[in-house]
């Protein structure tokens, strides 16, 4: 990068002056331009809370809000993941001390009728059939598990074939990179459903609760953590292949194990817990 013309002239004059005096004055380097401040991400003033779970009733997750995705246990899960997702099993998903706790364990649930040979158990809760939304501000306050092979996620899916129906990954993290948190959008405009997204560093993601957030409007989808945006996906106006996001999506919370993204598994990490203090959805007032 070249300095501005006025700065270059000023520096040159100082150098010439130093030579004329026989001095050794160091050249003056212009101060760097400050980086722009991160874009804030908050609930818009005209939005209201339309759905929430504060996880304040102990026991199994609220059946009026959550169901369990177990559909591929027998066949094996996508992305070559290694877990069996249980249904209504407190060992894998329970509300306790004001939190939803999803626990992944090293165990083979061989007596389950849909057991598919997995040596790990976990849970994948979703709101499909209970609640779904088109546009809004979504916030999930969570503390992530750590350990090589873990793959927790907060995300949304549309109803229909993937990736045509769209996928919104509010938060993903993989245990062998515990401070790296990323958000991704998947559509058919990406080759094979490959997404567009961005990652950011959260040094204490496994030791502290953070607010994982998404603001979804007709114009763009913004992702952030604790009120600071780190990725934005813009509606280019080129059609449904790039923007299938004018239709409802449902919320998913889970821990996957291993697979294409989770990677090699360290069995010594288990059990691991994904703790969620609240899940909230806001939408514009009518």
PDB file of C-alpha atoms in Angstrom:
ATOM      1  CA  UNK A   1       0.000   0.000   0.000  1.00  0.00           C
ATOM      2  CA  UNK A   2       1.270   3.455  -0.875  1.00  0.00           C
ATOM      3  CA  UNK A   3       0.927   6.332   1.624  1.00  0.00           C
ATOM      4  CA  UNK A   4      -1.228   9.326   0.657  1.00  0.00           C
ATOM      5  CA  UNK A   5       0.571  11.865  -1.519  1.00  0.00           C
ATOM      6  CA  UNK A   6       0.621  14.548   1.176  1.00  0.00           C
ATOM      7  CA  UNK A   7       2.163  12.145   3.699  1.00  0.00           C
ATOM      8  CA  UNK A   8       4.804  11.001   1.213  1.00  0.00           C
ATOM      9  CA  UNK A   9       5.848  14.594   0.485  1.00  0.00           C
ATOM     10  CA  UNK A  10       6.083  15.340   4.228  1.00  0.00           C
ATOM     11  CA  UNK A  11       8.253  12.284   4.891  1.00  0.00           C
ATOM     12  CA  UNK A  12      10.529  13.131   1.943  1.00  0.00           C
ATOM     13  CA  UNK A  13      11.032  16.696   3.188  1.00  0.00           C
ATOM     14  CA  UNK A  14      12.069  15.406   6.617  1.00  0.00           C
ATOM     15  CA  UNK A  15      14.585  13.035   5.073  1.00  0.00           C
ATOM     16  CA  UNK A  16      16.086  15.793   2.944  1.00  0.00           C
ATOM     17  CA  UNK A  17      16.269  18.100   5.943  1.00  0.00           C
ATOM     18  CA  UNK A  18      18.072  15.426   7.929  1.00  0.00           C
ATOM     19  CA  UNK A  19      20.617  14.930   5.135  1.00  0.00           C
ATOM     20  CA  UNK A  20      21.246  18.671   4.862  1.00  0.00           C
ATOM     21  CA  UNK A  21      21.972  18.931   8.600  1.00  0.00           C
ATOM     22  CA  UNK A  22      24.058  15.787   8.686  1.00  0.00           C
ATOM     23  CA  UNK A  23      21.516  14.359  11.153  1.00  0.00           C
ATOM     24  CA  UNK A  24      20.036  10.908  11.402  1.00  0.00           C
ATOM     25  CA  UNK A  25      16.337  11.649  12.033  1.00  0.00           C
ATOM     26  CA  UNK A  26      14.115   8.588  11.565  1.00  0.00           C
ATOM     27  CA  UNK A  27      11.346   8.895   8.967  1.00  0.00           C
ATOM     28  CA  UNK A  28       7.897   9.729  10.302  1.00  0.00           C
ATOM     29  CA  UNK A  29       5.439   6.855   9.742  1.00  0.00           C
ATOM     30  CA  UNK A  30       1.744   7.790   9.637  1.00  0.00           C
ATOM     31  CA  UNK A  31      -0.441   6.287  12.361  1.00  0.00           C
ATOM     32  CA  UNK A  32      -2.497   3.268  11.235  1.00  0.00           C
ATOM     33  CA  UNK A  33      -6.145   3.825  10.484  1.00  0.00           C
ATOM     34  CA  UNK A  34      -8.256   2.310  13.304  1.00  0.00           C
ATOM     35  CA  UNK A  35     -10.296  -0.752  12.400  1.00  0.00           C
ATOM     36  CA  UNK A  36     -14.044  -0.149  12.241  1.00  0.00           C
ATOM     37  CA  UNK A  37     -15.977  -1.029  15.387  1.00  0.00           C
ATOM     38  CA  UNK A  38     -17.819  -4.392  15.292  1.00  0.00           C
ATOM     39  CA  UNK A  39     -21.427  -4.086  14.194  1.00  0.00           C
ATOM     40  CA  UNK A  40     -23.848  -4.408  17.139  1.00  0.00           C
ATOM     41  CA  UNK A  41     -26.485  -7.137  16.982  1.00  0.00           C
ATOM     42  CA  UNK A  42     -29.488  -6.704  19.268  1.00  0.00           C
ATOM     43  CA  UNK A  43     -33.225  -7.350  19.309  1.00  0.00           C
ATOM     44  CA  UNK A  44     -34.822  -4.615  17.158  1.00  0.00           C
ATOM     45  CA  UNK A  45     -36.986  -2.151  19.058  1.00  0.00           C
ATOM     46  CA  UNK A  46     -40.151  -3.143  17.186  1.00  0.00           C
ATOM     47  CA  UNK A  47     -39.773  -6.887  17.962  1.00  0.00           C
ATOM     48  CA  UNK A  48     -41.594  -8.875  20.640  1.00  0.00           C
ATOM     49  CA  UNK A  49     -40.947 -12.271  22.236  1.00  0.00           C
ATOM     50  CA  UNK A  50     -43.083 -14.904  20.468  1.00  0.00           C
ATOM     51  CA  UNK A  51     -41.578 -18.168  21.744  1.00  0.00           C
ATOM     52  CA  UNK A  52     -39.171 -19.170  24.501  1.00  0.00           C
ATOM     53  CA  UNK A  53     -37.990 -21.924  26.768  1.00  0.00           C
ATOM     54  CA  UNK A  54     -36.292 -20.746  29.958  1.00  0.00           C
ATOM     55  CA  UNK A  55     -35.709 -24.346  31.107  1.00  0.00           C
ATOM     56  CA  UNK A  56     -37.097 -23.663  34.560  1.00  0.00           C
ATOM     57  CA  UNK A  57     -39.179 -26.879  34.990  1.00  0.00           C
ATOM     58  CA  UNK A  58     -36.999 -29.840  36.009  1.00  0.00           C
ATOM     59  CA  UNK A  59     -37.312 -33.167  34.237  1.00  0.00           C
ATOM     60  CA  UNK A  60     -37.439 -34.168  30.604  1.00  0.00           C
ATOM     61  CA  UNK A  61     -37.576 -31.285  28.092  1.00  0.00           C
ATOM     62  CA  UNK A  62     -41.008 -29.692  27.630  1.00  0.00           C
ATOM     63  CA  UNK A  63     -42.895 -31.915  25.179  1.00  0.00           C
ATOM     64  CA  UNK A  64     -45.041 -28.988  24.061  1.00  0.00           C
ATOM     65  CA  UNK A  65     -41.919 -27.254  22.760  1.00  0.00           C
ATOM     66  CA  UNK A  66     -39.462 -30.010  21.804  1.00  0.00           C
ATOM     67  CA  UNK A  67     -39.396 -33.307  19.971  1.00  0.00           C
ATOM     68  CA  UNK A  68     -36.463 -35.667  19.322  1.00  0.00           C
ATOM     69  CA  UNK A  69     -34.872 -36.340  15.959  1.00  0.00           C
ATOM     70  CA  UNK A  70     -34.038 -40.050  15.853  1.00  0.00           C
ATOM     71  CA  UNK A  71     -34.835 -40.726  12.213  1.00  0.00           C
ATOM     72  CA  UNK A  72     -31.460 -41.997  11.040  1.00  0.00           C
ATOM     73  CA  UNK A  73     -30.338 -44.020  14.047  1.00  0.00           C
ATOM     74  CA  UNK A  74     -30.708 -47.353  12.270  1.00  0.00           C
ATOM     75  CA  UNK A  75     -29.234 -46.149   8.974  1.00  0.00           C
ATOM     76  CA  UNK A  76     -26.485 -43.963  10.403  1.00  0.00           C
ATOM     77  CA  UNK A  77     -26.351 -40.186  10.539  1.00  0.00           C
ATOM     78  CA  UNK A  78     -25.229 -37.783   7.854  1.00  0.00           C
ATOM     79  CA  UNK A  79     -21.604 -36.633   7.621  1.00  0.00           C
ATOM     80  CA  UNK A  80     -20.453 -40.069   8.886  1.00  0.00           C
ATOM     81  CA  UNK A  81     -21.303 -39.042  12.454  1.00  0.00           C
ATOM     82  CA  UNK A  82     -20.940 -41.692  15.151  1.00  0.00           C
ATOM     83  CA  UNK A  83     -23.727 -41.008  17.673  1.00  0.00           C
ATOM     84  CA  UNK A  84     -27.053 -42.624  18.481  1.00  0.00           C
ATOM     85  CA  UNK A  85     -29.685 -39.968  19.288  1.00  0.00           C
ATOM     86  CA  UNK A  86     -31.985 -41.069  22.102  1.00  0.00           C
ATOM     87  CA  UNK A  87     -35.614 -40.128  22.702  1.00  0.00           C
ATOM     88  CA  UNK A  88     -36.833 -38.775  26.055  1.00  0.00           C
ATOM     89  CA  UNK A  89     -33.896 -40.279  27.913  1.00  0.00           C
ATOM     90  CA  UNK A  90     -32.732 -38.213  30.889  1.00  0.00           C
ATOM     91  CA  UNK A  91     -29.204 -39.579  30.553  1.00  0.00           C
ATOM     92  CA  UNK A  92     -28.944 -37.626  27.282  1.00  0.00           C
ATOM     93  CA  UNK A  93     -31.317 -34.670  27.703  1.00  0.00           C
ATOM     94  CA  UNK A  94     -32.761 -33.273  30.902  1.00  0.00           C
ATOM     95  CA  UNK A  95     -33.716 -29.939  32.467  1.00  0.00           C
ATOM     96  CA  UNK A  96     -31.896 -29.367  35.736  1.00  0.00           C
ATOM     97  CA  UNK A  97     -30.874 -26.263  37.758  1.00  0.00           C
ATOM     98  CA  UNK A  98     -32.451 -23.901  35.236  1.00  0.00           C
ATOM     99  CA  UNK A  99     -30.660 -25.391  32.231  1.00  0.00           C
ATOM    100  CA  UNK A 100     -31.254 -27.878  29.464  1.00  0.00           C
ATOM    101  CA  UNK A 101     -28.356 -30.319  29.626  1.00  0.00           C
ATOM    102  CA  UNK A 102     -27.597 -32.403  26.549  1.00  0.00           C
ATOM    103  CA  UNK A 103     -25.097 -35.115  27.421  1.00  0.00           C
ATOM    104  CA  UNK A 104     -23.069 -37.259  25.039  1.00  0.00           C
ATOM    105  CA  UNK A 105     -21.799 -40.538  26.471  1.00  0.00           C
ATOM    106  CA  UNK A 106     -19.597 -43.430  25.432  1.00  0.00           C
ATOM    107  CA  UNK A 107     -22.092 -46.298  25.488  1.00  0.00           C
ATOM    108  CA  UNK A 108     -23.784 -48.685  23.085  1.00  0.00           C
ATOM    109  CA  UNK A 109     -27.577 -48.745  23.450  1.00  0.00           C
ATOM    110  CA  UNK A 110     -27.908 -52.177  21.921  1.00  0.00           C
ATOM    111  CA  UNK A 111     -31.403 -52.828  23.309  1.00  0.00           C
ATOM    112  CA  UNK A 112     -32.948 -49.924  21.394  1.00  0.00           C
ATOM    113  CA  UNK A 113     -35.065 -51.114  18.435  1.00  0.00           C
ATOM    114  CA  UNK A 114     -33.445 -48.595  16.079  1.00  0.00           C
ATOM    115  CA  UNK A 115     -29.884 -49.168  17.278  1.00  0.00           C
ATOM    116  CA  UNK A 116     -27.466 -48.805  14.375  1.00  0.00           C
ATOM    117  CA  UNK A 117     -24.192 -50.000  15.853  1.00  0.00           C
ATOM    118  CA  UNK A 118     -23.141 -46.700  17.428  1.00  0.00           C
ATOM    119  CA  UNK A 119     -20.853 -46.673  20.462  1.00  0.00           C
ATOM    120  CA  UNK A 120     -21.867 -43.167  21.561  1.00  0.00           C
ATOM    121  CA  UNK A 121     -25.227 -41.774  22.717  1.00  0.00           C
ATOM    122  CA  UNK A 122     -26.438 -38.174  22.547  1.00  0.00           C
ATOM    123  CA  UNK A 123     -29.614 -36.156  21.890  1.00  0.00           C
ATOM    124  CA  UNK A 124     -30.897 -33.980  19.086  1.00  0.00           C
ATOM    125  CA  UNK A 125     -33.865 -31.837  20.109  1.00  0.00           C
ATOM    126  CA  UNK A 126     -35.900 -29.885  17.584  1.00  0.00           C
ATOM    127  CA  UNK A 127     -39.075 -27.826  17.353  1.00  0.00           C
ATOM    128  CA  UNK A 128     -40.330 -29.390  14.121  1.00  0.00           C
ATOM    129  CA  UNK A 129     -44.056 -30.002  14.425  1.00  0.00           C
ATOM    130  CA  UNK A 130     -44.168 -27.752  17.519  1.00  0.00           C
ATOM    131  CA  UNK A 131     -42.971 -24.322  16.335  1.00  0.00           C
ATOM    132  CA  UNK A 132     -41.364 -22.750  13.284  1.00  0.00           C
ATOM    133  CA  UNK A 133     -40.747 -19.205  12.148  1.00  0.00           C
ATOM    134  CA  UNK A 134     -40.128 -17.084   9.083  1.00  0.00           C
ATOM    135  CA  UNK A 135     -37.795 -14.161   9.973  1.00  0.00           C
ATOM    136  CA  UNK A 136     -36.978 -13.053  13.482  1.00  0.00           C
ATOM    137  CA  UNK A 137     -34.274 -12.697  16.110  1.00  0.00           C
ATOM    138  CA  UNK A 138     -33.140 -15.988  17.640  1.00  0.00           C
ATOM    139  CA  UNK A 139     -31.011 -16.185  20.783  1.00  0.00           C
ATOM    140  CA  UNK A 140     -29.716 -19.271  22.572  1.00  0.00           C
ATOM    141  CA  UNK A 141     -27.598 -18.821  25.691  1.00  0.00           C
ATOM    142  CA  UNK A 142     -25.242 -21.751  26.048  1.00  0.00           C
ATOM    143  CA  UNK A 143     -21.972 -23.162  27.345  1.00  0.00           C
ATOM    144  CA  UNK A 144     -20.296 -25.560  24.944  1.00  0.00           C
ATOM    145  CA  UNK A 145     -18.715 -28.952  25.586  1.00  0.00           C
ATOM    146  CA  UNK A 146     -15.053 -29.554  24.858  1.00  0.00           C
ATOM    147  CA  UNK A 147     -13.032 -32.543  23.757  1.00  0.00           C
ATOM    148  CA  UNK A 148     -11.703 -33.999  20.523  1.00  0.00           C
ATOM    149  CA  UNK A 149     -14.578 -35.426  18.532  1.00  0.00           C
ATOM    150  CA  UNK A 150     -17.382 -33.260  19.953  1.00  0.00           C
ATOM    151  CA  UNK A 151     -19.550 -31.220  17.573  1.00  0.00           C
ATOM    152  CA  UNK A 152     -22.299 -29.168  19.280  1.00  0.00           C
ATOM    153  CA  UNK A 153     -24.648 -27.046  17.206  1.00  0.00           C
ATOM    154  CA  UNK A 154     -27.476 -24.504  17.379  1.00  0.00           C
ATOM    155  CA  UNK A 155     -29.151 -24.375  13.977  1.00  0.00           C
ATOM    156  CA  UNK A 156     -32.304 -24.207  11.878  1.00  0.00           C
ATOM    157  CA  UNK A 157     -33.692 -26.172   8.944  1.00  0.00           C
ATOM    158  CA  UNK A 158     -36.467 -25.592   6.460  1.00  0.00           C
ATOM    159  CA  UNK A 159     -39.144 -28.153   5.644  1.00  0.00           C
ATOM    160  CA  UNK A 160     -38.155 -30.039   2.522  1.00  0.00           C
ATOM    161  CA  UNK A 161     -35.127 -31.467   0.774  1.00  0.00           C
ATOM    162  CA  UNK A 162     -31.665 -30.352   1.817  1.00  0.00           C
ATOM    163  CA  UNK A 163     -30.106 -28.012   0.814  1.00  0.00           C
ATOM    164  CA  UNK A 164     -32.985 -26.615  -1.269  1.00  0.00           C
ATOM    165  CA  UNK A 165     -34.997 -25.772   1.864  1.00  0.00           C
ATOM    166  CA  UNK A 166     -32.032 -23.934   3.393  1.00  0.00           C
ATOM    167  CA  UNK A 167     -30.008 -24.345   6.572  1.00  0.00           C
ATOM    168  CA  UNK A 168     -29.011 -21.653   9.084  1.00  0.00           C
ATOM    169  CA  UNK A 169     -26.170 -22.610  11.422  1.00  0.00           C
ATOM    170  CA  UNK A 170     -26.320 -20.102  14.253  1.00  0.00           C
ATOM    171  CA  UNK A 171     -23.452 -21.745  16.117  1.00  0.00           C
ATOM    172  CA  UNK A 172     -21.181 -24.700  15.506  1.00  0.00           C
ATOM    173  CA  UNK A 173     -17.978 -25.681  17.274  1.00  0.00           C
ATOM    174  CA  UNK A 174     -15.678 -28.662  17.025  1.00  0.00           C
ATOM    175  CA  UNK A 175     -13.857 -29.944  20.075  1.00  0.00           C
ATOM    176  CA  UNK A 176     -10.356 -30.050  18.581  1.00  0.00           C
ATOM    177  CA  UNK A 177     -10.636 -26.277  17.990  1.00  0.00           C
ATOM    178  CA  UNK A 178     -12.480 -25.317  21.190  1.00  0.00           C
ATOM    179  CA  UNK A 179     -12.160 -21.530  20.926  1.00  0.00           C
ATOM    180  CA  UNK A 180     -13.341 -21.365  17.296  1.00  0.00           C
ATOM    181  CA  UNK A 181     -17.073 -20.786  16.831  1.00  0.00           C
ATOM    182  CA  UNK A 182     -18.607 -20.454  13.378  1.00  0.00           C
ATOM    183  CA  UNK A 183     -21.863 -19.649  11.589  1.00  0.00           C
ATOM    184  CA  UNK A 184     -22.831 -20.907   8.132  1.00  0.00           C
ATOM    185  CA  UNK A 185     -25.655 -20.639   5.587  1.00  0.00           C
ATOM    186  CA  UNK A 186     -26.350 -23.607   3.280  1.00  0.00           C
ATOM    187  CA  UNK A 187     -28.304 -23.297   0.013  1.00  0.00           C
ATOM    188  CA  UNK A 188     -28.303 -24.944  -3.416  1.00  0.00           C
ATOM    189  CA  UNK A 189     -26.271 -22.033  -4.776  1.00  0.00           C
ATOM    190  CA  UNK A 190     -23.249 -23.571  -3.050  1.00  0.00           C
ATOM    191  CA  UNK A 191     -21.687 -26.560  -4.789  1.00  0.00           C
ATOM    192  CA  UNK A 192     -23.206 -29.663  -3.209  1.00  0.00           C
ATOM    193  CA  UNK A 193     -24.782 -27.549  -0.504  1.00  0.00           C
ATOM    194  CA  UNK A 194     -21.430 -26.189   0.649  1.00  0.00           C
ATOM    195  CA  UNK A 195     -22.114 -23.160   2.778  1.00  0.00           C
ATOM    196  CA  UNK A 196     -20.970 -19.610   3.148  1.00  0.00           C
ATOM    197  CA  UNK A 197     -19.983 -18.489   6.604  1.00  0.00           C
ATOM    198  CA  UNK A 198     -17.391 -17.124   8.978  1.00  0.00           C
ATOM    199  CA  UNK A 199     -15.660 -18.056  12.222  1.00  0.00           C
ATOM    200  CA  UNK A 200     -14.712 -16.055  15.282  1.00  0.00           C
ATOM    201  CA  UNK A 201     -12.733 -16.706  18.449  1.00  0.00           C
ATOM    202  CA  UNK A 202     -14.456 -17.215  21.808  1.00  0.00           C
ATOM    203  CA  UNK A 203     -11.622 -18.045  24.244  1.00  0.00           C
ATOM    204  CA  UNK A 204     -13.931 -19.290  27.023  1.00  0.00           C
ATOM    205  CA  UNK A 205     -16.620 -20.947  24.879  1.00  0.00           C
ATOM    206  CA  UNK A 206     -16.291 -24.156  26.922  1.00  0.00           C
ATOM    207  CA  UNK A 207     -16.088 -22.456  30.302  1.00  0.00           C
ATOM    208  CA  UNK A 208     -18.710 -19.705  30.204  1.00  0.00           C
ATOM    209  CA  UNK A 209     -22.192 -19.010  28.876  1.00  0.00           C
ATOM    210  CA  UNK A 210     -22.566 -16.815  25.803  1.00  0.00           C
ATOM    211  CA  UNK A 211     -25.540 -15.572  23.788  1.00  0.00           C
ATOM    212  CA  UNK A 212     -25.496 -17.060  20.283  1.00  0.00           C
ATOM    213  CA  UNK A 213     -27.698 -14.906  18.071  1.00  0.00           C
ATOM    214  CA  UNK A 214     -29.190 -14.510  14.619  1.00  0.00           C
ATOM    215  CA  UNK A 215     -31.280 -11.706  13.079  1.00  0.00           C
ATOM    216  CA  UNK A 216     -33.137 -12.917   9.981  1.00  0.00           C
ATOM    217  CA  UNK A 217     -34.971 -10.410   7.791  1.00  0.00           C
ATOM    218  CA  UNK A 218     -36.102 -10.244   4.166  1.00  0.00           C
ATOM    219  CA  UNK A 219     -32.843  -8.476   3.237  1.00  0.00           C
ATOM    220  CA  UNK A 220     -30.143 -10.399   5.076  1.00  0.00           C
ATOM    221  CA  UNK A 221     -29.270 -12.784   7.899  1.00  0.00           C
ATOM    222  CA  UNK A 222     -26.832 -11.590  10.575  1.00  0.00           C
ATOM    223  CA  UNK A 223     -25.053 -13.862  13.035  1.00  0.00           C
ATOM    224  CA  UNK A 224     -23.389 -12.783  16.259  1.00  0.00           C
ATOM    225  CA  UNK A 225     -22.267 -13.563  19.792  1.00  0.00           C
ATOM    226  CA  UNK A 226     -23.106 -11.453  22.848  1.00  0.00           C
ATOM    227  CA  UNK A 227     -24.476  -8.627  20.725  1.00  0.00           C
ATOM    228  CA  UNK A 228     -21.590  -8.435  18.229  1.00  0.00           C
ATOM    229  CA  UNK A 229     -22.059  -9.488  14.597  1.00  0.00           C
ATOM    230  CA  UNK A 230     -19.415 -11.693  12.988  1.00  0.00           C
ATOM    231  CA  UNK A 231     -21.083 -12.813   9.733  1.00  0.00           C
ATOM    232  CA  UNK A 232     -23.755 -11.498   7.376  1.00  0.00           C
ATOM    233  CA  UNK A 233     -25.463 -13.280   4.479  1.00  0.00           C
ATOM    234  CA  UNK A 234     -27.196 -10.920   2.057  1.00  0.00           C
ATOM    235  CA  UNK A 235     -30.250 -11.630  -0.089  1.00  0.00           C
ATOM    236  CA  UNK A 236     -28.851 -11.014  -3.564  1.00  0.00           C
ATOM    237  CA  UNK A 237     -32.295 -11.052  -5.153  1.00  0.00           C
ATOM    238  CA  UNK A 238     -31.254 -13.782  -7.596  1.00  0.00           C
ATOM    239  CA  UNK A 239     -33.865 -16.358  -6.622  1.00  0.00           C
ATOM    240  CA  UNK A 240     -34.621 -19.306  -4.387  1.00  0.00           C
ATOM    241  CA  UNK A 241     -31.336 -21.137  -5.023  1.00  0.00           C
ATOM    242  CA  UNK A 242     -29.467 -18.353  -3.250  1.00  0.00           C
ATOM    243  CA  UNK A 243     -32.269 -17.291  -0.905  1.00  0.00           C
ATOM    244  CA  UNK A 244     -34.716 -20.013   0.201  1.00  0.00           C
ATOM    245  CA  UNK A 245     -35.282 -18.048   3.405  1.00  0.00           C
ATOM    246  CA  UNK A 246     -38.773 -16.642   2.881  1.00  0.00           C
ATOM    247  CA  UNK A 247     -40.265 -19.828   4.332  1.00  0.00           C
ATOM    248  CA  UNK A 248     -40.445 -21.292   7.863  1.00  0.00           C
ATOM    249  CA  UNK A 249     -37.539 -22.936   9.657  1.00  0.00           C
ATOM    250  CA  UNK A 250     -37.413 -24.886  12.927  1.00  0.00           C
ATOM    251  CA  UNK A 251     -34.779 -24.828  15.688  1.00  0.00           C
ATOM    252  CA  UNK A 252     -32.365 -27.681  16.520  1.00  0.00           C
ATOM    253  CA  UNK A 253     -30.011 -28.259  19.485  1.00  0.00           C
ATOM    254  CA  UNK A 254     -27.635 -31.227  19.504  1.00  0.00           C
ATOM    255  CA  UNK A 255     -24.208 -32.730  20.102  1.00  0.00           C
ATOM    256  CA  UNK A 256     -22.887 -34.834  17.244  1.00  0.00           C
ATOM    257  CA  UNK A 257     -19.821 -37.013  17.671  1.00  0.00           C
ATOM    258  CA  UNK A 258     -16.996 -37.419  15.145  1.00  0.00           C
ATOM    259  CA  UNK A 259     -17.839 -37.439  11.468  1.00  0.00           C
ATOM    260  CA  UNK A 260     -16.477 -35.336   8.648  1.00  0.00           C
ATOM    261  CA  UNK A 261     -16.305 -32.210  10.773  1.00  0.00           C
ATOM    262  CA  UNK A 262     -16.046 -33.547  14.319  1.00  0.00           C
ATOM    263  CA  UNK A 263     -13.010 -35.631  13.381  1.00  0.00           C
ATOM    264  CA  UNK A 264     -11.212 -38.251  15.432  1.00  0.00           C
ATOM    265  CA  UNK A 265     -12.758 -38.969  18.835  1.00  0.00           C
ATOM    266  CA  UNK A 266     -10.900 -39.056  22.139  1.00  0.00           C
ATOM    267  CA  UNK A 267     -12.907 -41.511  24.243  1.00  0.00           C
ATOM    268  CA  UNK A 268     -11.469 -40.110  27.472  1.00  0.00           C
ATOM    269  CA  UNK A 269     -13.588 -36.936  27.164  1.00  0.00           C
ATOM    270  CA  UNK A 270     -16.933 -38.606  27.973  1.00  0.00           C
ATOM    271  CA  UNK A 271     -19.410 -37.755  29.291  1.00  0.00           C
ATOM    272  CA  UNK A 272     -19.577 -34.220  27.879  1.00  0.00           C
ATOM    273  CA  UNK A 273     -22.361 -31.672  28.359  1.00  0.00           C
ATOM    274  CA  UNK A 274     -23.918 -28.938  26.239  1.00  0.00           C
ATOM    275  CA  UNK A 275     -25.691 -26.590  28.676  1.00  0.00           C
ATOM    276  CA  UNK A 276     -28.426 -24.181  27.505  1.00  0.00           C
ATOM    277  CA  UNK A 277     -29.911 -21.520  29.786  1.00  0.00           C
ATOM    278  CA  UNK A 278     -32.564 -20.230  27.403  1.00  0.00           C
ATOM    279  CA  UNK A 279     -33.812 -20.327  23.823  1.00  0.00           C
ATOM    280  CA  UNK A 280     -35.818 -17.295  22.619  1.00  0.00           C
ATOM    281  CA  UNK A 281     -37.415 -16.141  19.387  1.00  0.00           C
ATOM    282  CA  UNK A 282     -38.532 -12.570  18.729  1.00  0.00           C
ATOM    283  CA  UNK A 283     -40.451 -11.267  15.735  1.00  0.00           C
ATOM    284  CA  UNK A 284     -41.663  -7.907  14.488  1.00  0.00           C
ATOM    285  CA  UNK A 285     -44.901  -6.703  16.051  1.00  0.00           C
ATOM    286  CA  UNK A 286     -47.886  -6.883  13.698  1.00  0.00           C
TER     287      UNK A 286
END
